[in-house]
PDB file of C-alpha atoms in Angstrom:
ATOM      1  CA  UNK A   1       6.438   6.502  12.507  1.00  0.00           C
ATOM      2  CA  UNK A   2       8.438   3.209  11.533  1.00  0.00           C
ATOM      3  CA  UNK A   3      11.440   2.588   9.654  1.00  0.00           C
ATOM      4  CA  UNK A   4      11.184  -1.063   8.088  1.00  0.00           C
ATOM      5  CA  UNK A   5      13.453  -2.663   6.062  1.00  0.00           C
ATOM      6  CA  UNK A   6      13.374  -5.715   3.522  1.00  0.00           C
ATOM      7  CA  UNK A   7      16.081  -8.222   2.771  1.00  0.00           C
ATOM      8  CA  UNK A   8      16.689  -9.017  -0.155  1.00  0.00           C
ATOM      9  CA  UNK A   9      15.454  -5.939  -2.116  1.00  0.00           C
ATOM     10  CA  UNK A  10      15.726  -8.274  -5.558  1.00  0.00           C
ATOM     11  CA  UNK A  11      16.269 -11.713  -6.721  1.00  0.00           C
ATOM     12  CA  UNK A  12      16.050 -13.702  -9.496  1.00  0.00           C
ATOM     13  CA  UNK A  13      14.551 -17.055  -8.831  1.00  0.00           C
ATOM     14  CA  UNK A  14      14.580 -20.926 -11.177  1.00  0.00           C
ATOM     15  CA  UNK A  15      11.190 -21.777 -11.470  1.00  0.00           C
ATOM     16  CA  UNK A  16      10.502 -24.349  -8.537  1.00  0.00           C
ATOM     17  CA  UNK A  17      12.985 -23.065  -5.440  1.00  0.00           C
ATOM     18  CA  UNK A  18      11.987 -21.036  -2.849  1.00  0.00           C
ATOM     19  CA  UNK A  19      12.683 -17.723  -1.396  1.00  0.00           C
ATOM     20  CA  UNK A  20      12.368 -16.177   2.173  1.00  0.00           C
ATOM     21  CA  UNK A  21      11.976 -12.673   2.327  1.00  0.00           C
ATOM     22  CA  UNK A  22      12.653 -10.989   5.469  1.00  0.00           C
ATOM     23  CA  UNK A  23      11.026  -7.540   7.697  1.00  0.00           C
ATOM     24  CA  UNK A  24      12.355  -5.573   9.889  1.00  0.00           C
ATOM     25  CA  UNK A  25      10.548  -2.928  12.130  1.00  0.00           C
ATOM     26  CA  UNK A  26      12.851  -0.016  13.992  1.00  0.00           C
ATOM     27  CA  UNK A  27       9.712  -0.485  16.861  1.00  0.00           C
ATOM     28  CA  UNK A  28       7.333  -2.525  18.730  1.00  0.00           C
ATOM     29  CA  UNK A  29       4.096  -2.786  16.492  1.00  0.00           C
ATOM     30  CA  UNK A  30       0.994  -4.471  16.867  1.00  0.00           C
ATOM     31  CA  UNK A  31       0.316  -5.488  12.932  1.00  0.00           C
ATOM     32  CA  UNK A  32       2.200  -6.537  10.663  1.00  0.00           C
ATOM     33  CA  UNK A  33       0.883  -7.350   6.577  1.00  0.00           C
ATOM     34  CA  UNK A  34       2.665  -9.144   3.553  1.00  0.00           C
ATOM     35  CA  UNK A  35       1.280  -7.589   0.592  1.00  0.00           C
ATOM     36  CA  UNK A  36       1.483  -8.711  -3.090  1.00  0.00           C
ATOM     37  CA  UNK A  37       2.189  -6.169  -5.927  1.00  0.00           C
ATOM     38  CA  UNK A  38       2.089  -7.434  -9.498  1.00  0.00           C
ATOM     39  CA  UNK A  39       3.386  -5.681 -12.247  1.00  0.00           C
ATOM     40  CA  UNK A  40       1.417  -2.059 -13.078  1.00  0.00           C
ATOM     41  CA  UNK A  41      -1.032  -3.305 -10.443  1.00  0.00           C
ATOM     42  CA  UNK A  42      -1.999  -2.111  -7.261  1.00  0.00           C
ATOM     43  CA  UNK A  43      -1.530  -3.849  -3.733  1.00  0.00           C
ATOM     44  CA  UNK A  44      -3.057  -7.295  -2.869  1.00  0.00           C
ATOM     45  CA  UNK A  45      -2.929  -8.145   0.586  1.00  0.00           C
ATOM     46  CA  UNK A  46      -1.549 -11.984   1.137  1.00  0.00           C
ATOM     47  CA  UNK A  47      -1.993 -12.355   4.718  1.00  0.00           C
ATOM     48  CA  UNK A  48      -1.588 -11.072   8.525  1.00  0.00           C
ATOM     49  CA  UNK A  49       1.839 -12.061   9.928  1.00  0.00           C
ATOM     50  CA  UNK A  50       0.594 -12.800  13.793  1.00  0.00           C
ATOM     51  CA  UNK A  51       3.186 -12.933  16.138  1.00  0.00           C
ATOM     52  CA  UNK A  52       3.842 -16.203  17.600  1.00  0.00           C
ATOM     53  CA  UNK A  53       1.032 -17.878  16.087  1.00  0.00           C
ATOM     54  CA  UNK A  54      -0.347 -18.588  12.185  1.00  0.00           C
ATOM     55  CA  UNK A  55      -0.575 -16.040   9.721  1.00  0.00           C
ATOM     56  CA  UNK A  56      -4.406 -14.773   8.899  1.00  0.00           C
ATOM     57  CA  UNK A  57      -4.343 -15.458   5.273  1.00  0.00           C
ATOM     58  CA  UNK A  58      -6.636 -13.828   2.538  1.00  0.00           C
ATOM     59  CA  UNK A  59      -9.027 -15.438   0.040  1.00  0.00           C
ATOM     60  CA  UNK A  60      -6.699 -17.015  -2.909  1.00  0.00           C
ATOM     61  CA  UNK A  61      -3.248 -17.109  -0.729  1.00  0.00           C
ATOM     62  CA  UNK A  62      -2.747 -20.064   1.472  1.00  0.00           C
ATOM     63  CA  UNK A  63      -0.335 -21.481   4.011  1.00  0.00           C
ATOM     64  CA  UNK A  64       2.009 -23.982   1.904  1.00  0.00           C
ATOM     65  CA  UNK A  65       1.908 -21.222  -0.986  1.00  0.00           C
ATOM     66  CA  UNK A  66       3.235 -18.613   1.328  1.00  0.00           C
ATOM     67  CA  UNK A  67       4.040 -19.424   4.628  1.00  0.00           C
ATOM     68  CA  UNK A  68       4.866 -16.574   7.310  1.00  0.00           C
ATOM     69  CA  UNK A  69       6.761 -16.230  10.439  1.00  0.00           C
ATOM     70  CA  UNK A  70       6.327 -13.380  13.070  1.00  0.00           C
ATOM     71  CA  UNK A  71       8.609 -14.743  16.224  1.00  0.00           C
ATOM     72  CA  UNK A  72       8.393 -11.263  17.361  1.00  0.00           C
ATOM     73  CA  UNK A  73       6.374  -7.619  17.316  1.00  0.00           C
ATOM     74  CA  UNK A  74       9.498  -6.388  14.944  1.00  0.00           C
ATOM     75  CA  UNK A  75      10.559  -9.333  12.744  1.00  0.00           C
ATOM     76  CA  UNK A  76       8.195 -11.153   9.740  1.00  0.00           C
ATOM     77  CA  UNK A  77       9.168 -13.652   7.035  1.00  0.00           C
ATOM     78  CA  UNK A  78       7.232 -14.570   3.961  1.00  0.00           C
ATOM     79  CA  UNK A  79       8.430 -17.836   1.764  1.00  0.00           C
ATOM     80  CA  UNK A  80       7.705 -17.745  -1.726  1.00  0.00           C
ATOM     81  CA  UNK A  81       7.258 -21.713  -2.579  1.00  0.00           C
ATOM     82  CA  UNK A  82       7.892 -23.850  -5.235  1.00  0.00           C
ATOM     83  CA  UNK A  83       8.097 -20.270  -7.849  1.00  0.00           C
ATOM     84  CA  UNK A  84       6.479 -20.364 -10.857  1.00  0.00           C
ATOM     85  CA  UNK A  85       6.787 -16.850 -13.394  1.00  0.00           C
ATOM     86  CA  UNK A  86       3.825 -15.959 -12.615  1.00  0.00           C
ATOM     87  CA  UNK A  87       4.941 -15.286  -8.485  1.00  0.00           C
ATOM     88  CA  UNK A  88       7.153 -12.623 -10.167  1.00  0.00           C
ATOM     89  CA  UNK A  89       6.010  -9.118  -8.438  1.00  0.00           C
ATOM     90  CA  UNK A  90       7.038  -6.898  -5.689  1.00  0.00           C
ATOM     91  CA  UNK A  91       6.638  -8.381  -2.420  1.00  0.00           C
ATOM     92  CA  UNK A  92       6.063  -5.529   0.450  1.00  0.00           C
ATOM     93  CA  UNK A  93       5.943  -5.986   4.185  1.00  0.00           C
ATOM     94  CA  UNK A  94       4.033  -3.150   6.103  1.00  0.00           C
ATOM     95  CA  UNK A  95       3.518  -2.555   9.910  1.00  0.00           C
ATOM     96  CA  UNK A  96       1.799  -0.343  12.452  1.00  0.00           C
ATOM     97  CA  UNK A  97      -0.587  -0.134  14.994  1.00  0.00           C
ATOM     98  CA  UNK A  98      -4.455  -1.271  14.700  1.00  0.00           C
ATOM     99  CA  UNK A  99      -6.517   1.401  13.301  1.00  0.00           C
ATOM    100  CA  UNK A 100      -3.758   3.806  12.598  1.00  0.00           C
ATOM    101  CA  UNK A 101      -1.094   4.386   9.841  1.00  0.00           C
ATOM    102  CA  UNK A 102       0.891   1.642   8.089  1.00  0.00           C
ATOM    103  CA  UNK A 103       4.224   1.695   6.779  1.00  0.00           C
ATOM    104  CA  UNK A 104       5.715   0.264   4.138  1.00  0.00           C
ATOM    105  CA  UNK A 105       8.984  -1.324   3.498  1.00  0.00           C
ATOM    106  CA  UNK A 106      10.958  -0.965   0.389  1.00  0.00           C
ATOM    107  CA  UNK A 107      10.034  -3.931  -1.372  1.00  0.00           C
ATOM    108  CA  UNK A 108      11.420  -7.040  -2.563  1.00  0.00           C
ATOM    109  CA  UNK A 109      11.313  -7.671  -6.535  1.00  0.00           C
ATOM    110  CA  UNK A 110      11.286 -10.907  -7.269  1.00  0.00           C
ATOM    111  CA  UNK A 111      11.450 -11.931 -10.915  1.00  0.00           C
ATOM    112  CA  UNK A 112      10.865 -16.462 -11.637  1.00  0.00           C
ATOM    113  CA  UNK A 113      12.618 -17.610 -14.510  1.00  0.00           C
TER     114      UNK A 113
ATOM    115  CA  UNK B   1     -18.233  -6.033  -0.097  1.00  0.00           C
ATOM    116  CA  UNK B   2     -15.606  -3.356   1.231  1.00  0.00           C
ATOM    117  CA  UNK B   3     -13.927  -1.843  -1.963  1.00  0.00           C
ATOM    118  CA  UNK B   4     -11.934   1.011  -3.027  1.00  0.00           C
ATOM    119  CA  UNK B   5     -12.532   2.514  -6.435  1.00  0.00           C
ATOM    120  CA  UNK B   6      -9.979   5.051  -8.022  1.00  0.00           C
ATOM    121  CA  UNK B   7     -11.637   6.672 -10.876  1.00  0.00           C
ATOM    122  CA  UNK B   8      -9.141   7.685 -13.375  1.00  0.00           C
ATOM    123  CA  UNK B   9      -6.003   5.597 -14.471  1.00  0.00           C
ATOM    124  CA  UNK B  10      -4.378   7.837 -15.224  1.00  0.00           C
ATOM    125  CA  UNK B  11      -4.068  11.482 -14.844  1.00  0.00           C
ATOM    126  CA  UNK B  12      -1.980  13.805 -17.222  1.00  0.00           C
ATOM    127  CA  UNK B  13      -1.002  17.441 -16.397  1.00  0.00           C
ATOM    128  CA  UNK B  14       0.773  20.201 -17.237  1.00  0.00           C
ATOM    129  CA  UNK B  15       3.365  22.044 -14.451  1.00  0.00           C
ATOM    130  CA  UNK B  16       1.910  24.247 -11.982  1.00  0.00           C
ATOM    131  CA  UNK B  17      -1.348  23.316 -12.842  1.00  0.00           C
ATOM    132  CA  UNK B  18      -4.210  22.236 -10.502  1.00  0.00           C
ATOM    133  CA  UNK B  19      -4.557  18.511  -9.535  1.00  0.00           C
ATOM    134  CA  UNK B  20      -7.728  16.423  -8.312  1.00  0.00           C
ATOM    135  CA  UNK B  21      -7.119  12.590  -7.754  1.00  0.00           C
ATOM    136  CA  UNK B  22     -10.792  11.099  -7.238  1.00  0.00           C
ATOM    137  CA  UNK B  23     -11.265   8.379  -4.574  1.00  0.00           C
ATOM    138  CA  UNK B  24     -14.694   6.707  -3.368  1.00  0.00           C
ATOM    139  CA  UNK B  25     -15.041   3.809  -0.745  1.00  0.00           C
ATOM    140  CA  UNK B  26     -17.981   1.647   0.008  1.00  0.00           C
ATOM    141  CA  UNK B  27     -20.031   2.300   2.891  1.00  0.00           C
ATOM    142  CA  UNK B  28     -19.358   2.043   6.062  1.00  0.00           C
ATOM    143  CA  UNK B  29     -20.005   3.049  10.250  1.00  0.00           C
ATOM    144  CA  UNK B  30     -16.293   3.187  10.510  1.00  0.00           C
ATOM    145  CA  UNK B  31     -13.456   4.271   8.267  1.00  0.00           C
ATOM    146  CA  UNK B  32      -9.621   5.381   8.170  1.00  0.00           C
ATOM    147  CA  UNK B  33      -8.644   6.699   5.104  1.00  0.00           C
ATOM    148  CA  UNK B  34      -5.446   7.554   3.431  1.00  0.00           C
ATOM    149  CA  UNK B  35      -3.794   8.388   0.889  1.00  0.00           C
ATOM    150  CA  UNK B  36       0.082   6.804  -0.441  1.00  0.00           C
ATOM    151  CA  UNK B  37       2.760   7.718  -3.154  1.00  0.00           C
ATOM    152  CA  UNK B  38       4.683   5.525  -4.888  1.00  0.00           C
ATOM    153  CA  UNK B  39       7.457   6.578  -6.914  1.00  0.00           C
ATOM    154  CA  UNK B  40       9.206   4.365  -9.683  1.00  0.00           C
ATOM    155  CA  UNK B  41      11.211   1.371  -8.124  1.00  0.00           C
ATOM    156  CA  UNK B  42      10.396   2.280  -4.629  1.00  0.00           C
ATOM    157  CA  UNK B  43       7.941   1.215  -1.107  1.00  0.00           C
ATOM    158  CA  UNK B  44       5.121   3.423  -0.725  1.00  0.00           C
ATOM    159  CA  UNK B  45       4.834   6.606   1.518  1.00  0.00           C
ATOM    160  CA  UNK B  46       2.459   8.229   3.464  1.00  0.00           C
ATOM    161  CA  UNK B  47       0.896  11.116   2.023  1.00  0.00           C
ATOM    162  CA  UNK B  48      -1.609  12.051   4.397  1.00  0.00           C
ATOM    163  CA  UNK B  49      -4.713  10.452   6.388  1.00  0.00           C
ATOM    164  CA  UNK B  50      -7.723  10.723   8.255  1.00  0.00           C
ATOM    165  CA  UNK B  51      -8.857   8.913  11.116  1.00  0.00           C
ATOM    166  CA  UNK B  52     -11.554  11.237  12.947  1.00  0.00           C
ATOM    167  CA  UNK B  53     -11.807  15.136  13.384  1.00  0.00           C
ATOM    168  CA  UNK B  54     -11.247  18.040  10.644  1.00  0.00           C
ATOM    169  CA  UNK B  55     -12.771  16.539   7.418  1.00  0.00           C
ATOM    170  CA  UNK B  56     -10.093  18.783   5.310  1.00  0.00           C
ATOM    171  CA  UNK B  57      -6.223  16.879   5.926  1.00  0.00           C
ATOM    172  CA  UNK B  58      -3.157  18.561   4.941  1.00  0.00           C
ATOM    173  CA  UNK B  59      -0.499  16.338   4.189  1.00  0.00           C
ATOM    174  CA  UNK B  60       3.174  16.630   2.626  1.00  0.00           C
ATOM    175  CA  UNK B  61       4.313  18.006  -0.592  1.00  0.00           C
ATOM    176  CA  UNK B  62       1.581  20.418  -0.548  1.00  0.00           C
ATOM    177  CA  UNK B  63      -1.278  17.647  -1.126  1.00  0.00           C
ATOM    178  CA  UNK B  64      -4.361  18.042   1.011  1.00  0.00           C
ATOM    179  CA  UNK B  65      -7.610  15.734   0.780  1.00  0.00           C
ATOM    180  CA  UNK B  66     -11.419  16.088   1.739  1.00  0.00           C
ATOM    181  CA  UNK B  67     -13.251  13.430   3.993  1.00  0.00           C
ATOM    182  CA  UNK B  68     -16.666  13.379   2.942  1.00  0.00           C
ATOM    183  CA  UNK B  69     -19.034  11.344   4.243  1.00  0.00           C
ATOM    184  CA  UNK B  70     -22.540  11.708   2.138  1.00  0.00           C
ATOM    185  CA  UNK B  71     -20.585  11.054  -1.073  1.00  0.00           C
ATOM    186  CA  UNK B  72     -18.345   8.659   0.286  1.00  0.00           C
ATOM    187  CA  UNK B  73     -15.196  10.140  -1.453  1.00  0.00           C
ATOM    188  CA  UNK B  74     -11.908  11.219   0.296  1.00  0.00           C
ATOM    189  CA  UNK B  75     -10.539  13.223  -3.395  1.00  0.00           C
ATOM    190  CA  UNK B  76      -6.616  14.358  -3.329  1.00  0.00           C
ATOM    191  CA  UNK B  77      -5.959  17.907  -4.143  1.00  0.00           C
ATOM    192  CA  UNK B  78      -3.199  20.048  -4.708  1.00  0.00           C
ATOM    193  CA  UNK B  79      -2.830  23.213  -6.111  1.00  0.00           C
ATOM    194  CA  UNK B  80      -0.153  23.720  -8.337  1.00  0.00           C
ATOM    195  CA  UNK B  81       1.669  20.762  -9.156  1.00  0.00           C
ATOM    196  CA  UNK B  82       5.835  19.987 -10.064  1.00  0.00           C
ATOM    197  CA  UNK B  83       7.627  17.592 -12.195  1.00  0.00           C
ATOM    198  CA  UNK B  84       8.583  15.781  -9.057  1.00  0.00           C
ATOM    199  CA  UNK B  85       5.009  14.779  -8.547  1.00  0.00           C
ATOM    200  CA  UNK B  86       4.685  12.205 -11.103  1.00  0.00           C
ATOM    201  CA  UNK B  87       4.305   9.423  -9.500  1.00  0.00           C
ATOM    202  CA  UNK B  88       1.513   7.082  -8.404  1.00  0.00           C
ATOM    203  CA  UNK B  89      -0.518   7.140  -6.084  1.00  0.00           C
ATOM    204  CA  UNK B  90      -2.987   4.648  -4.147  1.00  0.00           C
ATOM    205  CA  UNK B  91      -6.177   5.307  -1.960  1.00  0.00           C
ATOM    206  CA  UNK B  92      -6.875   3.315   0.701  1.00  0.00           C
ATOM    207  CA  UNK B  93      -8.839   2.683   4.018  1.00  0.00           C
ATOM    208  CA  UNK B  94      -9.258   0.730   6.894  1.00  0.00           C
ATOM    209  CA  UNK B  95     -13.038  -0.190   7.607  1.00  0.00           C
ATOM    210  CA  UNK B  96     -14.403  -0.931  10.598  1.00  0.00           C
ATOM    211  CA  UNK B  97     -11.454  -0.103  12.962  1.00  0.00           C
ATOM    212  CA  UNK B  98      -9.765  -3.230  11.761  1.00  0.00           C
ATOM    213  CA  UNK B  99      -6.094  -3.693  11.024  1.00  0.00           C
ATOM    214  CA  UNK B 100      -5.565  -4.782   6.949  1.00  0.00           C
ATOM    215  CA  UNK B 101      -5.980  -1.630   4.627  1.00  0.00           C
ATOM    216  CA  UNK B 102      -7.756  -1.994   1.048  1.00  0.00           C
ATOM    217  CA  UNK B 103      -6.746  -0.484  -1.702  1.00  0.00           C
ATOM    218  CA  UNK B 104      -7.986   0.916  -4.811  1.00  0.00           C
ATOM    219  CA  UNK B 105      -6.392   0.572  -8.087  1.00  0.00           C
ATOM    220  CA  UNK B 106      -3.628   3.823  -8.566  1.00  0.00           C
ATOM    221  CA  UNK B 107      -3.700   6.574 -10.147  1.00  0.00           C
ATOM    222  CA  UNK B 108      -0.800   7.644 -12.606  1.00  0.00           C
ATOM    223  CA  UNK B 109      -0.060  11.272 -12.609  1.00  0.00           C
ATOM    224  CA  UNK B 110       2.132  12.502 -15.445  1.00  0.00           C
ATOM    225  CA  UNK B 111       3.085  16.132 -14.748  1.00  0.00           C
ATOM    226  CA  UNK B 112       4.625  17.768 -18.151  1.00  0.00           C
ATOM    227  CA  UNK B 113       6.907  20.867 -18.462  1.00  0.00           C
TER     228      UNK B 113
END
């Protein structure tokens, strides 16, 4: 299994910043998601972090909304842009390996005044 | 389309009762399935899965799940539940042998004393 951890695990945001949310993985994996939990909702997946190259990004999420990092096959960032209330949710990285179990990370709640 | 349908909301129940949790995917050649728990104000956890082999998967906290493949269902089971069930808990599978998991929409389980 992996251990993965999220930094920060909340925030409280002014409408219009940004915020960077960062993943950690305890091991080499091959995938690694951002996912997109709204409040009493289940998961939306945002995008696939790839590593060293653009993010594969689902139908409604795009690029300048929330770009991603993956330098490396343990480390992921996902920017929140320009915030508006309604980006306030849980934010979760997960990783594994294709076709097998992911993990999750704790989560990062993120609440847009 | 590839979807995930949870059929109940919500699920109340009384201690040491009996527990379905009903899950149904659209069809495919190739699926993973699995099963996660989320409890208040934290990441999700693995529960169990299935990826190939025994269709019946035993998984922690005495949960255990059925792959079946005519109806297209992969149903959550345990026994006798405990307070320290309630929690919620997602569905989801990987078609195809890709990488990005779908999920369906939660299911709430209340246990009551």
């Amino acid at each position: 299994s992996a251990v993965i951890s999220q930094k920060p695990s909340r925030d409280i945001c002014q409408r219009g910043t940004s915020l960077t949310i960062q993943c950690q993985v305890d091991s080499q994996v091959t995938m690694m998601f951002w996912y997109r939990q709204q409040p009493g909702q289940s998961l939306t997946l945002i995008a696939t972090a790839n590593q060293g190259s653009e993010a594969t990004y689902e139908s409604g999420f795009v690029i300048d909304k929330f770009p991603i990092s993956r330098p490396n096959l343990t480390f992921s960032t996902l920017t929140v842009s320009n915030m508006s209330p309604e980006d306030s949710s849980i934010y979760l990285c997960s990783a594994g390996l294709a076709g097998d179990t992911q993990y999750f990370g704790p989560g990062t709640r993120l609440t847009v005044l | 389309a590839q979807s995930v349908t949870q059929l109940d909301s919500q699920v109340p129940v009384f201690e040491e009762a009996p527990v379905e949790l009903r899950c149904n995917y659209s069809s495919s050649v190739s699926v993973y399935l699995f099963w996660y728990v989320q409890y208040p104000n934290q990441g999700l956890q693995l529960l169990l899965k299935y990826l190939s082999g025994s269709t019946l998967v035993k998984g922690i906290n005495g949960f255990e799940a059925e792959f079946n493949k005519s109806q297209t269902s992969f149903h959550l089971r345990k026994p006798s539940v405990h307070i320290s069930d309630t929690a919620e808990y997602f569905c989801a599978v990987i078609y195809n042998q890709g990488g990005k998991l779908i999920f369906g929409q939660g299911t709430e389980l209340s246990v009551k004393p």
